Short mmCIF file of C-alpha atoms in Angstrom, two decimals:
data_model
loop_
_atom_site.label_atom_id
_atom_site.label_comp_id
_atom_site.label_asym_id
_atom_site.label_seq_id
_atom_site.Cartn_x
_atom_site.Cartn_y
_atom_site.Cartn_z
CA MET Y 1 0.00 0.00 0.00
CA SER Y 2 1.51 3.33 -1.06
CA SER Y 3 1.98 6.06 1.54
CA PRO Y 4 0.03 9.33 1.15
CA PRO Y 5 1.79 12.60 0.31
CA ALA Y 6 3.59 14.22 3.25
CA ILE Y 7 4.18 17.86 4.14
CA ARG Y 8 7.51 18.96 5.62
CA LEU Y 9 9.68 22.02 5.97
CA LEU Y 10 12.00 23.24 3.21
CA ALA Y 11 15.52 21.79 3.23
CA GLN Y 12 18.73 23.03 1.61
CA ASN Y 13 18.77 20.31 -1.05
CA ASP Y 14 15.25 21.29 -2.17
CA LEU Y 15 16.22 24.73 -3.50
CA LYS Y 16 16.90 23.84 -7.15
CA VAL Y 17 13.60 21.99 -7.52
CA VAL Y 18 11.74 24.70 -5.61
CA ARG Y 19 13.02 27.45 -7.91
CA TYR Y 20 12.00 25.38 -10.92
CA LEU Y 21 8.50 24.86 -9.50
CA LEU Y 22 8.16 28.56 -8.71
CA GLY Y 23 8.95 29.40 -12.33
CA LEU Y 24 6.48 26.74 -13.47
CA SER Y 25 3.78 28.08 -11.15
CA ILE Y 26 4.03 31.50 -12.82
CA MET Y 27 4.39 30.38 -16.43
CA GLU Y 28 1.65 27.73 -16.28
CA PRO Y 29 -1.08 30.42 -16.22
CA LEU Y 30 0.46 31.83 -19.41
CA GLY Y 31 -0.44 28.60 -21.21
CA ARG Y 32 -3.94 28.73 -19.79
CA ALA Y 33 -4.34 32.38 -20.81
CA ASN Y 34 -3.28 31.54 -24.36
CA ASN Y 35 -5.54 28.49 -24.57
CA GLU Y 36 -8.57 30.35 -23.24
CA ALA Y 37 -7.88 33.20 -25.65
CA TYR Y 38 -7.73 30.79 -28.61
CA PHE Y 39 -11.22 29.43 -27.88
CA HIS Y 40 -12.86 32.64 -26.75
CA PRO Y 41 -16.02 33.40 -28.81
CA LEU Y 42 -14.59 36.74 -29.95
CA THR Y 43 -11.39 35.04 -31.13
CA ILE Y 44 -13.31 32.38 -33.07
CA ALA Y 45 -15.53 35.04 -34.63
CA SER Y 46 -12.48 37.09 -35.64
CA TRP Y 47 -10.75 34.01 -37.00
CA MET Y 48 -13.72 33.06 -39.15
CA ALA Y 49 -14.22 36.63 -40.41
CA LEU Y 50 -10.56 37.11 -41.35
CA SER Y 51 -10.46 33.67 -42.96
CA ALA Y 52 -13.53 34.54 -45.04
CA VAL Y 53 -11.85 37.74 -46.21
CA MET Y 54 -8.75 35.82 -47.24
CA VAL Y 55 -10.81 33.16 -49.02
CA GLN Y 56 -12.64 35.88 -50.91
CA LEU Y 57 -9.44 37.68 -51.91
CA MET Y 58 -7.73 34.46 -52.99
CA GLY Y 59 -10.78 32.96 -54.69
CA TRP Y 60 -10.63 29.83 -52.54
CA TRP Y 61 -14.35 29.23 -52.08
CA PRO Y 62 -15.38 25.57 -52.50
CA LYS Y 63 -15.77 24.43 -56.12
CA SER Y 64 -18.20 21.66 -56.94
CA GLY Y 65 -16.40 20.75 -60.14
CA HIS Y 66 -13.52 19.08 -58.28
CA GLY Y 67 -15.55 16.60 -56.25
CA TRP Y 68 -15.18 16.45 -52.48
CA PHE Y 69 -11.60 17.67 -52.75
CA GLY Y 70 -12.89 21.03 -53.97
CA TYR Y 71 -14.62 21.65 -50.67
CA LEU Y 72 -11.24 21.63 -48.89
CA SER Y 73 -9.97 24.70 -50.71
CA PRO Y 74 -10.74 27.16 -47.82
CA LEU Y 75 -8.59 25.17 -45.35
CA PRO Y 76 -5.28 26.92 -46.19
CA ALA Y 77 -6.90 30.27 -45.36
CA LEU Y 78 -8.15 28.97 -42.02
CA ALA Y 79 -4.66 27.76 -41.10
CA ALA Y 80 -2.95 30.89 -42.42
CA VAL Y 81 -5.09 33.11 -40.18
CA ALA Y 82 -5.01 30.85 -37.10
CA VAL Y 83 -1.21 30.76 -36.74
CA PRO Y 84 -0.70 34.57 -36.58
CA LEU Y 85 -3.55 34.83 -34.08
CA MET Y 86 -1.87 32.26 -31.84
CA PHE Y 87 1.45 34.10 -32.00
CA PHE Y 88 -0.35 37.40 -31.36
CA PHE Y 89 -1.87 36.22 -28.07
CA ASP Y 90 1.43 34.81 -26.82
CA TRP Y 91 3.22 38.03 -27.83
CA ILE Y 92 0.70 40.09 -25.85
CA HIS Y 93 0.58 37.85 -22.78
CA ARG Y 94 4.17 36.67 -22.32
CA PRO Y 95 5.94 39.89 -21.21
CA ALA Y 96 3.84 40.21 -18.03
CA PHE Y 97 4.54 36.61 -17.02
CA ASP Y 98 8.25 36.83 -17.87
CA ALA Y 99 8.53 39.96 -15.73
CA ARG Y 100 6.81 38.25 -12.82
CA VAL Y 101 9.15 35.25 -13.02
CA GLN Y 102 12.14 37.57 -12.79
CA LYS Y 103 10.56 39.46 -9.90
CA GLU Y 104 9.62 36.36 -7.90
CA LEU Y 105 12.89 34.47 -8.35
CA THR Y 106 15.00 37.50 -7.40
CA ALA Y 107 12.77 38.67 -4.52
CA PRO Y 108 14.37 39.04 -1.07
CA ASP Y 109 12.70 35.89 0.27
CA MET Y 110 14.26 33.74 -2.48
CA ARG Y 111 17.83 34.95 -1.97
CA ASP Y 112 17.99 32.82 1.16
CA PRO Y 113 14.66 31.01 1.65
CA LEU Y 114 15.84 28.99 4.64
CA GLY Y 115 17.00 32.08 6.48
CA HIS Y 116 14.10 34.28 5.44
CA TYR Y 117 11.33 31.90 6.46
CA SER Y 118 12.96 31.16 9.82
CA ARG Y 119 12.88 34.81 10.90
CA SER Y 120 9.44 34.65 12.46
CA PRO Y 121 7.85 31.65 14.22
CA ALA Y 122 4.69 32.35 12.22
CA SER Y 123 6.55 32.06 8.90
CA GLY Y 124 7.14 28.80 7.10
CA PHE Y 125 8.12 27.29 3.75
CA TYR Y 126 6.41 23.91 3.42
CA ILE Y 127 7.10 21.18 0.88
CA LEU Y 128 4.48 18.69 -0.35
CA GLU Y 129 6.22 15.43 -1.15
CA ASN Y 130 5.06 12.13 -2.61
CA LYS Y 131 7.37 9.09 -2.71
CA GLY Y 132 10.42 11.31 -2.43
CA LYS Y 133 9.29 13.69 -5.20
CA ILE Y 134 8.39 17.31 -4.53
CA ILE Y 135 4.89 17.88 -5.95
CA GLY Y 136 3.93 21.14 -4.29
CA LEU Y 137 4.90 23.97 -1.97
CA ILE Y 138 3.54 26.86 0.03
CA ALA Y 139 5.41 29.73 1.69
CA VAL Y 140 3.94 32.00 4.39
CA ASP Y 141 5.93 35.13 5.17
CA ALA Y 142 5.12 36.73 8.54
CA SER Y 143 8.14 39.06 8.57
CA PRO Y 144 7.37 42.80 8.73
CA PRO Y 145 7.69 44.60 5.36
CA SER Y 146 10.91 46.34 6.44
CA ALA Y 147 12.49 43.02 7.43
CA SER Y 148 11.18 41.25 4.31
CA ASP Y 149 13.20 43.56 2.06
CA SER Y 150 16.41 43.53 4.08
CA PRO Y 151 19.27 41.00 4.00
CA VAL Y 152 18.98 38.00 6.30
CA THR Y 153 21.15 38.42 9.37
CA LYS Y 154 21.60 36.12 12.30
CA PRO Y 155 19.56 37.43 15.24
CA SER Y 156 21.16 38.06 18.61
CA LYS Y 157 20.94 35.20 21.07
CA GLY Y 158 17.58 35.23 22.82
CA LYS Y 159 16.21 37.99 20.62
CA LYS Y 160 12.93 37.31 18.85
CA GLU Y 161 12.30 38.57 15.34
CA PRO Y 162 9.17 40.74 14.93
CA THR Y 163 5.99 39.39 13.37
CA ALA Y 164 3.93 41.25 10.79
CA GLU Y 165 0.35 42.25 11.52
CA THR Y 166 -0.63 40.55 8.24
CA ALA Y 167 1.23 37.51 6.90
CA VAL Y 168 1.50 36.92 3.15
CA ILE Y 169 1.42 33.62 1.25
CA ARG Y 170 4.08 34.43 -1.32
CA HIS Y 171 4.22 31.06 -3.10
CA PHE Y 172 1.62 28.33 -3.55
CA PHE Y 173 1.78 25.52 -6.12
CA VAL Y 174 0.71 21.90 -6.62
CA GLU Y 175 1.54 19.83 -9.69
CA GLU Y 176 -1.39 19.32 -12.05
CA ALA Y 177 -1.52 15.53 -11.70
CA TYR Y 178 -2.34 15.81 -7.98
CA ARG Y 179 -4.92 18.61 -8.02
CA GLN Y 180 -7.97 16.43 -8.56
CA SER Y 181 -7.45 14.95 -5.09
CA GLU Y 182 -7.64 18.52 -3.70
CA VAL Y 183 -4.39 18.08 -1.80
CA GLN Y 184 -3.88 21.81 -2.29
CA VAL Y 185 -6.69 22.40 0.23
CA ASP Y 186 -4.82 20.36 2.84
CA LEU Y 187 -1.57 22.17 2.07
CA LEU Y 188 -3.18 25.59 2.49
CA GLU Y 189 -4.98 24.54 5.67
CA LEU Y 190 -1.76 23.29 7.24
CA ALA Y 191 0.06 26.53 6.41
CA LEU Y 192 -2.75 28.58 7.94
CA SER Y 193 -2.80 26.42 11.06
CA ARG Y 194 0.97 26.76 11.57
CA THR Y 195 0.76 30.54 11.09
CA PHE Y 196 -2.21 31.20 13.38
CA THR Y 197 -1.05 28.81 16.13
CA ALA Y 198 2.67 29.62 16.25
CA THR Y 199 4.24 29.18 19.66
CA SER Y 200 5.25 32.81 20.25
CA ALA Y 201 3.20 36.01 20.37
CA PRO Y 202 2.18 38.27 18.81
CA LEU Y 203 0.58 36.27 16.01
CA PRO Y 204 -0.53 37.71 12.64
CA SER Y 205 -4.10 38.96 12.74
CA ALA Y 206 -4.67 37.92 9.10
CA VAL Y 207 -3.15 36.12 6.14
CA ARG Y 208 -3.29 37.35 2.53
CA ILE Y 209 -2.95 35.42 -0.71
CA LEU Y 210 -3.17 36.32 -4.39
CA SER Y 211 -6.17 34.79 -6.17
CA SER Y 212 -6.09 34.50 -9.97
CA ASP Y 213 -8.70 33.52 -12.55
CA LEU Y 214 -5.90 31.64 -14.34
CA ALA Y 215 -5.23 29.30 -11.39
CA SER Y 216 -8.59 27.70 -10.62
CA TYR Y 217 -7.12 25.00 -8.35
CA LYS Y 218 -5.79 27.75 -6.06
CA GLN Y 219 -9.11 29.54 -6.15
CA SER Y 220 -10.94 26.39 -5.02
CA ALA Y 221 -8.56 26.01 -2.07
CA ILE Y 222 -8.90 29.71 -1.22
CA ARG Y 223 -12.70 29.46 -1.22
CA ALA Y 224 -12.58 26.30 0.90
CA SER Y 225 -10.49 28.17 3.48
CA ARG Y 226 -13.03 31.03 3.54
CA PHE Y 227 -10.81 33.88 2.36
CA GLY Y 228 -12.64 37.12 1.70
CA ALA Y 229 -12.15 40.75 0.80
CA VAL Y 230 -9.17 42.63 2.23
CA SER Y 231 -10.27 44.84 5.12
CA LYS Y 232 -7.67 47.56 4.55
CA TRP Y 233 -5.22 47.93 1.67
CA ASP Y 234 -2.25 50.27 2.06
CA GLU Y 235 0.33 48.60 -0.20
CA LYS Y 236 2.07 50.23 -3.16
CA GLU Y 237 0.84 47.68 -5.67
CA PRO Y 238 -2.88 47.56 -6.55
CA GLN Y 239 -5.14 45.18 -4.68
CA GLU Y 240 -6.83 44.07 -7.90
CA TRP Y 241 -5.74 44.13 -11.55
CA THR Y 242 -6.31 42.31 -14.82
CA VAL Y 243 -3.99 40.54 -17.24
CA GLY Y 244 -4.27 39.44 -20.86
CA VAL Y 245 -6.41 40.39 -23.80
CA TYR Y 246 -9.59 39.17 -22.11
CA LYS Y 247 -8.82 40.75 -18.72
CA TRP Y 248 -8.46 37.83 -16.33
CA LYS Y 249 -8.57 39.11 -12.76
CA ASN Y 250 -5.84 38.92 -10.11
CA GLN Y 251 -6.94 39.92 -6.62
CA TRP Y 252 -5.47 39.89 -3.12
CA VAL Y 253 -7.82 38.26 -0.61
CA GLU Y 254 -7.56 37.89 3.15
CA LEU Y 255 -8.46 35.56 5.99
CA SER Y 256 -8.50 36.93 9.54
CA ARG Y 257 -7.35 34.84 12.48
CA LYS Y 258 -10.78 35.34 14.05
CA ALA Y 259 -12.57 33.96 10.96
CA TRP Y 260 -10.12 31.06 10.75
CA GLN Y 261 -10.68 30.18 14.41
CA ALA Y 262 -14.45 30.32 13.94
CA GLY Y 263 -14.10 27.85 11.07
CA GLN Y 264 -12.00 25.53 13.21
CA ASP Y 265 -14.57 25.67 16.01
CA LYS Y 266 -17.32 24.66 13.58
CA LYS Y 267 -15.29 21.66 12.41
CA SER Y 268 -14.76 20.49 15.96
#
């Protein structure tokens, strides 16, 4: 009987795989954005209209005099229009995702993940593993904003690092093959539990996570954990924005410790 997936803390020998999975977690929505754009009703309508124009200009309408083969004459126009449309969507979408990959992989928390996520007892970088293979991860950063952007230094003996009022889930990913089992819900729930029940005070009063229309498996886990609207937003970046030709929404959402505790009480 095979053992179920296990969740553990990040280790030094995980870093190469973790950086690869972080890049994959950002670029995977690019593929979904492109695919959804290809099959959007407006795209199909544009494709058919442009193909009809090309068929008209080239005189490629079906001809009955050539048997069934004559009815295939519009196909080159359909293909000739489809390929540029596919390249167009990727050309429009890719720069935003490429920029985010560079930003995430060079962010302060990824310069030294082991040091960064050990600063606060409420922080944690957790690895989801199955049969020795890393299949997912989640990282909760409870360091104050000033500490999050500064180099990791070894704290003085006996000195406790400060904890942010609001913790941030900076990274969250599960490989596609394991999402149907909803293991991402368990991974998120464990991270929240570790953050809200850390051994030292003060604890974060809330946890935030980025929800995206292009990552439905994350959205299902976020809804299951009862995240809601952010109570107060005072960050430099916008709380909500759209990406892509068809304006898929990215939005920061929040779960308060009080709401999380109420959910735990109902379960028990």
